[in-house]
PDB file of C-alpha atoms in Angstrom:
ATOM      1  CA  MET A 680       0.000   0.000   0.000  1.00  0.00           C
ATOM      2  CA  GLU A 681       1.215   3.513  -0.835  1.00  0.00           C
ATOM      3  CA  LEU A 682       0.704   6.120   1.830  1.00  0.00           C
ATOM      4  CA  GLU A 683      -1.754   8.869   0.809  1.00  0.00           C
ATOM      5  CA  LEU A 684      -2.950  12.123   2.309  1.00  0.00           C
ATOM      6  CA  ARG A 685      -6.174  10.460   3.459  1.00  0.00           C
ATOM      7  CA  HIS A 686      -4.076   8.119   5.587  1.00  0.00           C
ATOM      8  CA  LEU A 687      -2.376  11.095   7.228  1.00  0.00           C
ATOM      9  CA  ARG A 688      -5.769  12.669   7.946  1.00  0.00           C
ATOM     10  CA  LEU A 689      -6.867   9.381   9.500  1.00  0.00           C
ATOM     11  CA  ILE A 690      -3.772   9.271  11.731  1.00  0.00           C
ATOM     12  CA  VAL A 691      -4.302  12.872  12.861  1.00  0.00           C
ATOM     13  CA  THR A 692      -7.963  12.186  13.669  1.00  0.00           C
ATOM     14  CA  VAL A 693      -7.145   9.106  15.747  1.00  0.00           C
ATOM     15  CA  ALA A 694      -4.529  11.071  17.675  1.00  0.00           C
ATOM     16  CA  GLU A 695      -6.943  13.953  18.266  1.00  0.00           C
ATOM     17  CA  GLN A 696      -9.774  11.664  19.403  1.00  0.00           C
ATOM     18  CA  GLY A 697      -7.539   9.406  21.479  1.00  0.00           C
ATOM     19  CA  SER A 698      -9.697   6.436  20.606  1.00  0.00           C
ATOM     20  CA  VAL A 699     -10.303   4.276  17.537  1.00  0.00           C
ATOM     21  CA  THR A 700     -14.020   4.164  18.356  1.00  0.00           C
ATOM     22  CA  ARG A 701     -14.376   7.955  18.605  1.00  0.00           C
ATOM     23  CA  ALA A 702     -12.168   8.479  15.546  1.00  0.00           C
ATOM     24  CA  ALA A 703     -14.313   6.067  13.507  1.00  0.00           C
ATOM     25  CA  THR A 704     -17.407   8.071  14.422  1.00  0.00           C
ATOM     26  CA  ALA A 705     -15.710  11.355  13.493  1.00  0.00           C
ATOM     27  CA  LEU A 706     -14.581   9.917  10.155  1.00  0.00           C
ATOM     28  CA  GLY A 707     -17.921   8.277   9.362  1.00  0.00           C
ATOM     29  CA  LEU A 708     -16.396   4.784   9.333  1.00  0.00           C
ATOM     30  CA  THR A 709     -17.124   1.612  11.207  1.00  0.00           C
ATOM     31  CA  GLN A 710     -14.620   0.639  13.867  1.00  0.00           C
ATOM     32  CA  PRO A 711     -13.559  -2.564  12.023  1.00  0.00           C
ATOM     33  CA  ALA A 712     -12.976  -0.538   8.824  1.00  0.00           C
ATOM     34  CA  LEU A 713     -10.822   1.998  10.648  1.00  0.00           C
ATOM     35  CA  THR A 714      -8.893  -0.730  12.450  1.00  0.00           C
ATOM     36  CA  ALA A 715      -8.186  -2.426   9.104  1.00  0.00           C
ATOM     37  CA  GLN A 716      -6.905   0.895   7.723  1.00  0.00           C
ATOM     38  CA  LEU A 717      -4.617   1.356  10.720  1.00  0.00           C
ATOM     39  CA  ASN A 718      -3.266  -2.157  10.307  1.00  0.00           C
ATOM     40  CA  ARG A 719      -2.421  -1.469   6.668  1.00  0.00           C
ATOM     41  CA  ILE A 720      -0.708   1.803   7.658  1.00  0.00           C
ATOM     42  CA  ASP A 721       1.332  -0.062  10.286  1.00  0.00           C
ATOM     43  CA  ASN A 722       2.359  -2.616   7.652  1.00  0.00           C
ATOM     44  CA  THR A 723       3.414   0.189   5.299  1.00  0.00           C
ATOM     45  CA  PHE A 724       5.677   1.741   7.924  1.00  0.00           C
ATOM     46  CA  GLY A 725       6.867  -1.569   9.263  1.00  0.00           C
ATOM     47  CA  ALA A 726       5.891  -0.683  12.841  1.00  0.00           C
ATOM     48  CA  ALA A 727       2.843   0.452  14.808  1.00  0.00           C
ATOM     49  CA  VAL A 728       1.794   4.087  14.675  1.00  0.00           C
ATOM     50  CA  PHE A 729      -0.454   3.763  17.741  1.00  0.00           C
ATOM     51  CA  THR A 730      -0.511   1.706  20.877  1.00  0.00           C
ATOM     52  CA  ARG A 731      -4.132   0.509  21.012  1.00  0.00           C
ATOM     53  CA  ASP A 732      -5.674  -0.987  24.135  1.00  0.00           C
ATOM     54  CA  GLN A 733      -8.687  -0.594  26.411  1.00  0.00           C
ATOM     55  CA  ARG A 734      -7.462   2.860  27.478  1.00  0.00           C
ATOM     56  CA  GLY A 735      -7.578   4.168  23.908  1.00  0.00           C
ATOM     57  CA  ALA A 736      -5.041   4.927  21.174  1.00  0.00           C
ATOM     58  CA  ARG A 737      -1.741   6.649  21.934  1.00  0.00           C
ATOM     59  CA  PRO A 738       0.954   7.516  19.364  1.00  0.00           C
ATOM     60  CA  THR A 739       4.161   5.490  19.516  1.00  0.00           C
ATOM     61  CA  ALA A 740       7.531   7.168  18.908  1.00  0.00           C
ATOM     62  CA  LEU A 741       6.994   6.440  15.202  1.00  0.00           C
ATOM     63  CA  GLY A 742       3.470   7.829  15.499  1.00  0.00           C
ATOM     64  CA  GLU A 743       4.741  11.092  16.983  1.00  0.00           C
ATOM     65  CA  PHE A 744       7.181  11.416  14.094  1.00  0.00           C
ATOM     66  CA  VAL A 745       4.451  10.786  11.496  1.00  0.00           C
ATOM     67  CA  LEU A 746       2.055  13.176  13.243  1.00  0.00           C
ATOM     68  CA  ALA A 747       4.615  15.971  13.214  1.00  0.00           C
ATOM     69  CA  ARG A 748       5.075  15.570   9.469  1.00  0.00           C
ATOM     70  CA  ALA A 749       1.353  15.207   8.824  1.00  0.00           C
ATOM     71  CA  LYS A 750       0.612  18.486  10.615  1.00  0.00           C
ATOM     72  CA  VAL A 751       2.934  20.215   8.152  1.00  0.00           C
ATOM     73  CA  LEU A 752       1.952  18.384   4.979  1.00  0.00           C
ATOM     74  CA  LEU A 753      -1.827  18.579   5.342  1.00  0.00           C
ATOM     75  CA  PRO A 754      -2.054  22.397   5.725  1.00  0.00           C
ATOM     76  CA  ALA A 755       0.513  22.829   2.946  1.00  0.00           C
ATOM     77  CA  MET A 756      -1.523  20.668   0.598  1.00  0.00           C
ATOM     78  CA  ALA A 757      -4.699  22.549   1.519  1.00  0.00           C
ATOM     79  CA  ALA A 758      -2.956  25.854   0.760  1.00  0.00           C
ATOM     80  CA  LEU A 759      -1.699  24.475  -2.556  1.00  0.00           C
ATOM     81  CA  VAL A 760      -5.207  23.514  -3.628  1.00  0.00           C
ATOM     82  CA  GLU A 761      -6.641  26.843  -2.478  1.00  0.00           C
ATOM     83  CA  ASP A 762      -3.985  28.843  -4.325  1.00  0.00           C
ATOM     84  CA  ALA A 763      -4.459  26.747  -7.455  1.00  0.00           C
ATOM     85  CA  HIS A 764      -8.186  27.488  -7.393  1.00  0.00           C
ATOM     86  CA  THR A 765      -7.378  31.167  -6.966  1.00  0.00           C
ATOM     87  CA  ILE A 766      -5.135  31.125 -10.040  1.00  0.00           C
ATOM     88  CA  VAL A 767      -7.815  29.377 -12.092  1.00  0.00           C
ATOM     89  CA  SER A 768     -10.341  32.007 -11.039  1.00  0.00           C
ATOM     90  CA  GLY A 769      -7.979  34.737 -12.261  1.00  0.00           C
ATOM     91  CA  THR A 770      -7.035  36.234  -8.903  1.00  0.00           C
ATOM     92  CA  GLN A 771      -3.347  36.830  -8.183  1.00  0.00           C
ATOM     93  CA  VAL A 772      -1.847  34.824  -5.328  1.00  0.00           C
ATOM     94  CA  ARG A 773      -0.037  36.867  -2.726  1.00  0.00           C
ATOM     95  CA  ALA A 774       3.291  35.545  -1.502  1.00  0.00           C
ATOM     96  CA  SER A 775       3.053  33.989   1.945  1.00  0.00           C
ATOM     97  CA  SER A 776       6.806  33.695   2.509  1.00  0.00           C
ATOM     98  CA  VAL A 777       9.791  35.697   1.316  1.00  0.00           C
ATOM     99  CA  ARG A 778      13.575  35.428   1.419  1.00  0.00           C
ATOM    100  CA  VAL A 779      15.280  38.649   2.484  1.00  0.00           C
ATOM    101  CA  GLY A 780      18.948  39.561   2.155  1.00  0.00           C
ATOM    102  CA  THR A 781      20.700  42.495   3.827  1.00  0.00           C
ATOM    103  CA  ALA A 782      24.168  44.006   3.566  1.00  0.00           C
ATOM    104  CA  SER A 783      25.894  47.021   5.104  1.00  0.00           C
ATOM    105  CA  THR A 784      22.821  48.190   6.996  1.00  0.00           C
ATOM    106  CA  ALA A 785      21.825  48.599  10.627  1.00  0.00           C
ATOM    107  CA  LEU A 786      18.134  48.495   9.646  1.00  0.00           C
ATOM    108  CA  GLY A 787      17.896  44.791   8.801  1.00  0.00           C
ATOM    109  CA  GLY A 788      16.139  43.654  11.978  1.00  0.00           C
ATOM    110  CA  LEU A 789      13.624  46.509  11.950  1.00  0.00           C
ATOM    111  CA  PHE A 790      12.904  45.883   8.256  1.00  0.00           C
ATOM    112  CA  VAL A 791      12.258  42.168   8.761  1.00  0.00           C
ATOM    113  CA  ASN A 792      10.062  42.934  11.784  1.00  0.00           C
ATOM    114  CA  ARG A 793       7.886  45.195   9.658  1.00  0.00           C
ATOM    115  CA  LEU A 794       7.616  42.708   6.813  1.00  0.00           C
ATOM    116  CA  ILE A 795       6.362  40.105   9.272  1.00  0.00           C
ATOM    117  CA  SER A 796       3.939  42.359  11.157  1.00  0.00           C
ATOM    118  CA  GLU A 797       2.652  44.633   8.387  1.00  0.00           C
ATOM    119  CA  LEU A 798       2.632  42.297   5.368  1.00  0.00           C
ATOM    120  CA  GLU A 799       1.886  39.159   7.402  1.00  0.00           C
ATOM    121  CA  VAL A 800       4.460  37.028   5.602  1.00  0.00           C
ATOM    122  CA  GLU A 801       6.921  34.468   6.842  1.00  0.00           C
ATOM    123  CA  VAL A 802      10.480  35.691   6.410  1.00  0.00           C
ATOM    124  CA  THR A 803      13.753  33.852   6.001  1.00  0.00           C
ATOM    125  CA  SER A 804      16.604  36.343   6.295  1.00  0.00           C
ATOM    126  CA  VAL A 805      20.330  36.268   5.619  1.00  0.00           C
ATOM    127  CA  THR A 806      23.048  38.891   6.085  1.00  0.00           C
ATOM    128  CA  LEU A 807      25.683  38.926   3.360  1.00  0.00           C
ATOM    129  CA  PRO A 808      29.102  40.605   3.419  1.00  0.00           C
ATOM    130  CA  ASP A 809      28.577  42.898   0.432  1.00  0.00           C
ATOM    131  CA  VAL A 810      25.960  44.473  -1.814  1.00  0.00           C
ATOM    132  CA  ASP A 811      27.254  42.688  -4.920  1.00  0.00           C
ATOM    133  CA  GLY A 812      26.506  39.327  -3.326  1.00  0.00           C
ATOM    134  CA  VAL A 813      22.982  40.416  -2.385  1.00  0.00           C
ATOM    135  CA  THR A 814      22.349  41.642  -5.937  1.00  0.00           C
ATOM    136  CA  ASP A 815      23.595  38.383  -7.450  1.00  0.00           C
ATOM    137  CA  GLN A 816      21.264  36.378  -5.214  1.00  0.00           C
ATOM    138  CA  LEU A 817      18.337  38.632  -6.078  1.00  0.00           C
ATOM    139  CA  ALA A 818      19.018  38.196  -9.789  1.00  0.00           C
ATOM    140  CA  SER A 819      19.321  34.413  -9.479  1.00  0.00           C
ATOM    141  CA  GLY A 820      16.088  34.088  -7.516  1.00  0.00           C
ATOM    142  CA  ALA A 821      17.799  32.932  -4.314  1.00  0.00           C
ATOM    143  CA  LEU A 822      16.382  36.081  -2.650  1.00  0.00           C
ATOM    144  CA  ASP A 823      13.062  37.876  -3.126  1.00  0.00           C
ATOM    145  CA  ILE A 824      13.812  41.158  -1.341  1.00  0.00           C
ATOM    146  CA  ALA A 825      16.947  43.023  -0.274  1.00  0.00           C
ATOM    147  CA  LEU A 826      17.862  45.981   1.907  1.00  0.00           C
ATOM    148  CA  VAL A 827      21.364  47.358   1.453  1.00  0.00           C
ATOM    149  CA  GLY A 828      23.475  50.314   2.515  1.00  0.00           C
ATOM    150  CA  LEU A 829      25.848  52.170   0.212  1.00  0.00           C
ATOM    151  CA  CYS A 830      27.941  55.303   0.100  1.00  0.00           C
ATOM    152  CA  GLY A 831      25.489  58.145  -0.446  1.00  0.00           C
ATOM    153  CA  THR A 832      26.802  58.903  -3.944  1.00  0.00           C
ATOM    154  CA  ALA A 833      26.650  55.285  -5.154  1.00  0.00           C
ATOM    155  CA  GLU A 834      23.844  53.227  -6.682  1.00  0.00           C
ATOM    156  CA  PRO A 835      23.287  49.480  -6.222  1.00  0.00           C
ATOM    157  CA  PRO A 836      24.688  47.238  -8.973  1.00  0.00           C
ATOM    158  CA  ALA A 837      22.498  46.848 -12.044  1.00  0.00           C
ATOM    159  CA  ALA A 838      21.209  43.333 -12.722  1.00  0.00           C
ATOM    160  CA  ASP A 839      18.613  41.909 -15.081  1.00  0.00           C
ATOM    161  CA  GLY A 840      15.205  41.702 -13.475  1.00  0.00           C
ATOM    162  CA  VAL A 841      16.255  43.528 -10.287  1.00  0.00           C
ATOM    163  CA  ARG A 842      14.678  46.834  -9.258  1.00  0.00           C
ATOM    164  CA  TRP A 843      15.922  49.214  -6.562  1.00  0.00           C
ATOM    165  CA  SER A 844      14.310  52.104  -4.704  1.00  0.00           C
ATOM    166  CA  ARG A 845      16.259  54.555  -2.542  1.00  0.00           C
ATOM    167  CA  VAL A 846      14.879  54.615   1.003  1.00  0.00           C
ATOM    168  CA  SER A 847      16.978  57.259   2.758  1.00  0.00           C
ATOM    169  CA  THR A 848      20.178  59.276   2.639  1.00  0.00           C
ATOM    170  CA  ASP A 849      21.759  60.161   5.975  1.00  0.00           C
ATOM    171  CA  PRO A 850      24.944  61.900   7.089  1.00  0.00           C
ATOM    172  CA  VAL A 851      27.730  59.762   8.496  1.00  0.00           C
ATOM    173  CA  PHE A 852      28.625  60.559  12.112  1.00  0.00           C
ATOM    174  CA  VAL A 853      31.683  59.726  14.168  1.00  0.00           C
ATOM    175  CA  LEU A 854      31.755  57.489  17.243  1.00  0.00           C
ATOM    176  CA  VAL A 855      34.150  58.520  20.039  1.00  0.00           C
ATOM    177  CA  PRO A 856      34.698  57.356  23.642  1.00  0.00           C
ATOM    178  CA  ASP A 857      32.615  59.181  26.249  1.00  0.00           C
ATOM    179  CA  ASP A 858      35.806  60.516  27.820  1.00  0.00           C
ATOM    180  CA  HIS A 859      37.162  61.868  24.509  1.00  0.00           C
ATOM    181  CA  PRO A 860      37.627  65.678  24.539  1.00  0.00           C
ATOM    182  CA  LEU A 861      35.378  65.956  21.462  1.00  0.00           C
ATOM    183  CA  ALA A 862      32.530  63.901  22.914  1.00  0.00           C
ATOM    184  CA  VAL A 863      30.835  66.980  24.395  1.00  0.00           C
ATOM    185  CA  ARG A 864      31.035  69.001  21.198  1.00  0.00           C
ATOM    186  CA  PRO A 865      27.763  69.537  19.274  1.00  0.00           C
ATOM    187  CA  VAL A 866      29.712  68.984  16.068  1.00  0.00           C
ATOM    188  CA  VAL A 867      33.283  68.141  15.056  1.00  0.00           C
ATOM    189  CA  THR A 868      35.290  68.443  11.846  1.00  0.00           C
ATOM    190  CA  LEU A 869      37.289  65.716  10.178  1.00  0.00           C
ATOM    191  CA  GLY A 870      40.340  67.882  10.809  1.00  0.00           C
ATOM    192  CA  ASP A 871      39.704  67.635  14.561  1.00  0.00           C
ATOM    193  CA  LEU A 872      40.328  63.897  14.179  1.00  0.00           C
ATOM    194  CA  ALA A 873      43.319  64.071  11.842  1.00  0.00           C
ATOM    195  CA  ASP A 874      45.511  62.027  14.191  1.00  0.00           C
ATOM    196  CA  ALA A 875      42.908  59.384  15.011  1.00  0.00           C
ATOM    197  CA  GLU A 876      42.913  55.720  14.122  1.00  0.00           C
ATOM    198  CA  TRP A 877      39.726  54.938  12.192  1.00  0.00           C
ATOM    199  CA  PHE A 878      37.455  51.929  12.411  1.00  0.00           C
ATOM    200  CA  GLY A 879      34.388  50.833  10.511  1.00  0.00           C
ATOM    201  CA  VAL A 880      35.411  52.124   7.091  1.00  0.00           C
ATOM    202  CA  THR A 881      33.948  49.569   4.720  1.00  0.00           C
ATOM    203  CA  GLY A 882      35.812  48.682   1.567  1.00  0.00           C
ATOM    204  CA  ALA A 883      32.593  48.116  -0.371  1.00  0.00           C
ATOM    205  CA  GLY A 884      31.615  50.534  -3.108  1.00  0.00           C
ATOM    206  CA  CYS A 885      33.093  54.016  -3.153  1.00  0.00           C
ATOM    207  CA  PHE A 886      32.830  54.832   0.559  1.00  0.00           C
ATOM    208  CA  GLN A 887      36.473  54.369   1.412  1.00  0.00           C
ATOM    209  CA  ARG A 888      37.475  56.520  -1.548  1.00  0.00           C
ATOM    210  CA  CYS A 889      34.940  59.180  -0.497  1.00  0.00           C
ATOM    211  CA  PHE A 890      36.285  59.081   3.056  1.00  0.00           C
ATOM    212  CA  VAL A 891      39.904  59.561   1.958  1.00  0.00           C
ATOM    213  CA  THR A 892      38.829  62.350  -0.419  1.00  0.00           C
ATOM    214  CA  ALA A 893      36.928  64.117   2.375  1.00  0.00           C
ATOM    215  CA  CYS A 894      40.001  63.865   4.612  1.00  0.00           C
ATOM    216  CA  ALA A 895      42.183  65.339   1.860  1.00  0.00           C
ATOM    217  CA  ARG A 896      39.783  68.278   1.531  1.00  0.00           C
ATOM    218  CA  ALA A 897      40.079  68.731   5.293  1.00  0.00           C
ATOM    219  CA  GLY A 898      43.850  68.997   4.897  1.00  0.00           C
ATOM    220  CA  PHE A 899      45.148  65.609   6.046  1.00  0.00           C
ATOM    221  CA  THR A 900      45.631  62.002   5.027  1.00  0.00           C
ATOM    222  CA  PRO A 901      44.070  59.499   7.433  1.00  0.00           C
ATOM    223  CA  GLY A 902      46.518  57.237   9.225  1.00  0.00           C
ATOM    224  CA  LYS A 903      45.557  53.698  10.061  1.00  0.00           C
ATOM    225  CA  VAL A 904      42.152  52.701   8.667  1.00  0.00           C
ATOM    226  CA  SER A 905      40.651  49.371   9.763  1.00  0.00           C
ATOM    227  CA  GLU A 906      37.453  47.552   8.857  1.00  0.00           C
ATOM    228  CA  ALA A 907      35.362  46.300  11.764  1.00  0.00           C
ATOM    229  CA  ASP A 908      31.780  45.266  12.329  1.00  0.00           C
ATOM    230  CA  ARG A 909      29.445  47.273  14.517  1.00  0.00           C
ATOM    231  CA  ALA A 910      30.036  45.324  17.736  1.00  0.00           C
ATOM    232  CA  ALA A 911      33.810  45.442  17.277  1.00  0.00           C
ATOM    233  CA  CYS A 912      33.686  49.182  16.601  1.00  0.00           C
ATOM    234  CA  VAL A 913      31.920  49.812  19.887  1.00  0.00           C
ATOM    235  CA  ASP A 914      34.410  47.737  21.859  1.00  0.00           C
ATOM    236  CA  LEU A 915      37.448  49.287  20.176  1.00  0.00           C
ATOM    237  CA  VAL A 916      36.204  52.862  20.472  1.00  0.00           C
ATOM    238  CA  ARG A 917      35.047  52.406  24.081  1.00  0.00           C
ATOM    239  CA  ALA A 918      38.532  51.112  24.930  1.00  0.00           C
ATOM    240  CA  GLY A 919      40.067  54.248  23.443  1.00  0.00           C
ATOM    241  CA  HIS A 920      41.793  52.588  20.482  1.00  0.00           C
ATOM    242  CA  GLY A 921      40.345  54.955  17.909  1.00  0.00           C
ATOM    243  CA  VAL A 922      37.150  56.451  16.469  1.00  0.00           C
ATOM    244  CA  ALA A 923      34.600  54.967  14.087  1.00  0.00           C
ATOM    245  CA  LEU A 924      32.425  56.147  11.244  1.00  0.00           C
ATOM    246  CA  VAL A 925      28.832  55.106  11.919  1.00  0.00           C
ATOM    247  CA  GLN A 926      25.349  55.436  10.530  1.00  0.00           C
ATOM    248  CA  PRO A 927      23.528  58.220  12.419  1.00  0.00           C
ATOM    249  CA  THR A 928      20.789  55.807  13.472  1.00  0.00           C
ATOM    250  CA  PHE A 929      23.345  54.240  15.803  1.00  0.00           C
ATOM    251  CA  PRO A 930      21.503  53.843  19.135  1.00  0.00           C
ATOM    252  CA  ASP A 931      22.670  55.339  22.412  1.00  0.00           C
ATOM    253  CA  THR A 932      25.310  52.953  23.755  1.00  0.00           C
ATOM    254  CA  PRO A 933      27.085  53.186  27.148  1.00  0.00           C
ATOM    255  CA  GLY A 934      30.702  54.292  26.938  1.00  0.00           C
ATOM    256  CA  VAL A 935      30.573  55.855  23.484  1.00  0.00           C
ATOM    257  CA  SER A 936      29.115  59.032  21.968  1.00  0.00           C
ATOM    258  CA  VAL A 937      27.889  59.777  18.459  1.00  0.00           C
ATOM    259  CA  VAL A 938      28.922  63.215  17.194  1.00  0.00           C
ATOM    260  CA  PRO A 939      27.911  64.885  13.885  1.00  0.00           C
ATOM    261  CA  LEU A 940      30.571  65.854  11.370  1.00  0.00           C
ATOM    262  CA  ALA A 941      30.486  69.506  10.338  1.00  0.00           C
ATOM    263  CA  GLY A 942      29.199  70.067   6.839  1.00  0.00           C
ATOM    264  CA  ALA A 943      28.136  66.422   6.475  1.00  0.00           C
ATOM    265  CA  PRO A 944      31.105  65.464   4.248  1.00  0.00           C
ATOM    266  CA  LEU A 945      30.041  61.793   4.078  1.00  0.00           C
ATOM    267  CA  HIS A 946      26.667  60.140   3.570  1.00  0.00           C
ATOM    268  CA  TRP A 947      25.168  56.669   3.744  1.00  0.00           C
ATOM    269  CA  ALA A 948      22.099  55.645   1.753  1.00  0.00           C
ATOM    270  CA  HIS A 949      19.698  52.717   2.022  1.00  0.00           C
ATOM    271  CA  HIS A 950      18.106  51.000  -0.959  1.00  0.00           C
ATOM    272  CA  VAL A 951      15.409  48.341  -1.032  1.00  0.00           C
ATOM    273  CA  GLY A 952      15.365  45.895  -3.949  1.00  0.00           C
ATOM    274  CA  TRP A 953      13.171  43.152  -5.386  1.00  0.00           C
ATOM    275  CA  ARG A 954      12.882  40.909  -8.433  1.00  0.00           C
ATOM    276  CA  ASP A 955      10.523  41.829 -11.261  1.00  0.00           C
ATOM    277  CA  GLU A 956       9.426  38.197 -11.523  1.00  0.00           C
ATOM    278  CA  SER A 957       8.122  38.258  -7.957  1.00  0.00           C
ATOM    279  CA  ALA A 958       4.705  39.411  -9.139  1.00  0.00           C
ATOM    280  CA  ALA A 959       3.062  38.159  -5.954  1.00  0.00           C
ATOM    281  CA  LEU A 960       5.137  40.528  -3.796  1.00  0.00           C
ATOM    282  CA  PRO A 961       3.397  43.689  -2.537  1.00  0.00           C
ATOM    283  CA  VAL A 962       6.093  46.076  -3.781  1.00  0.00           C
ATOM    284  CA  GLU A 963       4.475  49.195  -2.350  1.00  0.00           C
ATOM    285  CA  GLY A 964       4.260  47.535   1.058  1.00  0.00           C
ATOM    286  CA  ILE A 965       7.905  46.458   0.868  1.00  0.00           C
ATOM    287  CA  VAL A 966       9.060  50.016   0.139  1.00  0.00           C
ATOM    288  CA  GLU A 967       6.865  51.340   2.956  1.00  0.00           C
ATOM    289  CA  ALA A 968       8.301  48.730   5.343  1.00  0.00           C
ATOM    290  CA  ALA A 969      11.828  49.875   4.509  1.00  0.00           C
ATOM    291  CA  ALA A 970      10.922  53.534   5.005  1.00  0.00           C
ATOM    292  CA  GLY A 971       9.183  52.670   8.268  1.00  0.00           C
ATOM    293  CA  ALA A 972      12.244  50.768   9.485  1.00  0.00           C
ATOM    294  CA  HIS A 973      14.389  53.827   8.827  1.00  0.00           C
ATOM    295  CA  ALA A 974      11.925  56.124  10.592  1.00  0.00           C
ATOM    296  CA  GLU A 975      11.822  53.799  13.594  1.00  0.00           C
ATOM    297  CA  ALA A 976      15.620  53.676  13.720  1.00  0.00           C
ATOM    298  CA  VAL A 977      15.741  57.482  13.665  1.00  0.00           C
ATOM    299  CA  SER A 978      13.262  57.677  16.541  1.00  0.00           C
ATOM    300  CA  ARG A 979      15.465  55.351  18.608  1.00  0.00           C
ATOM    301  CA  SER A 980      18.793  56.875  17.592  1.00  0.00           C
ATOM    302  CA  SER A 981      21.150  59.181  19.415  1.00  0.00           C
ATOM    303  CA  PRO A 982      19.598  62.555  20.370  1.00  0.00           C
ATOM    304  CA  ARG A 983      22.435  64.121  18.370  1.00  0.00           C
ATOM    305  CA  PHE A 984      20.853  62.837  15.149  1.00  0.00           C
ATOM    306  CA  VAL A 985      17.366  63.960  16.173  1.00  0.00           C
ATOM    307  CA  ASP A 986      18.806  67.429  16.843  1.00  0.00           C
ATOM    308  CA  TRP A 987      20.634  67.342  13.515  1.00  0.00           C
ATOM    309  CA  LEU A 988      17.347  66.658  11.726  1.00  0.00           C
ATOM    310  CA  ALA A 989      15.513  69.497  13.496  1.00  0.00           C
ATOM    311  CA  PRO A 990      14.411  72.406  11.263  1.00  0.00           C
ATOM    312  CA  GLY A 991      16.910  75.238  11.246  1.00  0.00           C
ATOM    313  CA  HIS A 992      19.822  73.112  12.409  1.00  0.00           C
ATOM    314  CA  ASN A 993      23.066  74.064  10.662  1.00  0.00           C
ATOM    315  CA  ARG A 994      23.833  70.621   9.329  1.00  0.00           C
ATOM    316  CA  GLY A 995      25.596  71.417   6.080  1.00  0.00           C
ATOM    317  CA  ALA A 996      24.863  70.369   2.547  1.00  0.00           C
ATOM    318  CA  MET A 997      23.183  67.108   1.677  1.00  0.00           C
ATOM    319  CA  PRO A 998      24.401  65.166  -1.348  1.00  0.00           C
ATOM    320  CA  ARG A 999      23.062  65.890  -4.790  1.00  0.00           C
ATOM    321  CA  GLU A1000      20.819  63.096  -6.087  1.00  0.00           C
TER     322      GLU A1000
END
């Protein structure tokens, strides 16, 4: 006998009823007919699915395993049939699960949270080391959606079938130890930090080149420049080993202070991307989720950034777009 979906439904019903007699009634079968079905199922698996005695029917270890799989397969099959009927009737099926990739952004968690809560989709997420890798996976279909960060003057890589929308462009701030002489300043210049060791300068895109160019315009060449992830930057800066370039949405963190750079010489932009073929994706909702994630990050960020955004604040020129 080949196992079929009806056999899985039968197993689930017996487990739910806890009795072959009650399960037979629920299924509209006679008890002997249901017992015969269970015997054939046991023969198919090569072991008993239930322990059956005067106290009722209880799943064996094999039965628990089969039940766990059945509770996944049966709803999935029901959804498949429902979606197929929807397609036949001419109504577009909305995606129920998406694969999201992020790179060079501090907004990834907030973005995924909003996709789950606002679009009511299941999300599988992955963080990749660079924007090129995210774009390649979008183009190949390995990802459905992406959120990436880039130097404010750069654009995400072009790829067939991939579309990008700019979410935000923010100034880059500097992270210093709380006991640094510049920590209390409302704003600092790159020249004030000419002798500093720098952390967090990513090599992706044009940001490192833009950083070195901005330093040259400020009249110096940066000394040691090291790449580090966000957690490492905090530890290194807190310990007094240098300063770091950070996104302004960096949250208040004990031991370190976020300070604006005068004239906003550097910027960081966020872009959300998707595949054209993902017709079932609610693109407008995806873009809104990305914008909402940025807004939420701003609301939770350092007060220095909130002040910088305030009308009338002398924050310098924003990049041309």
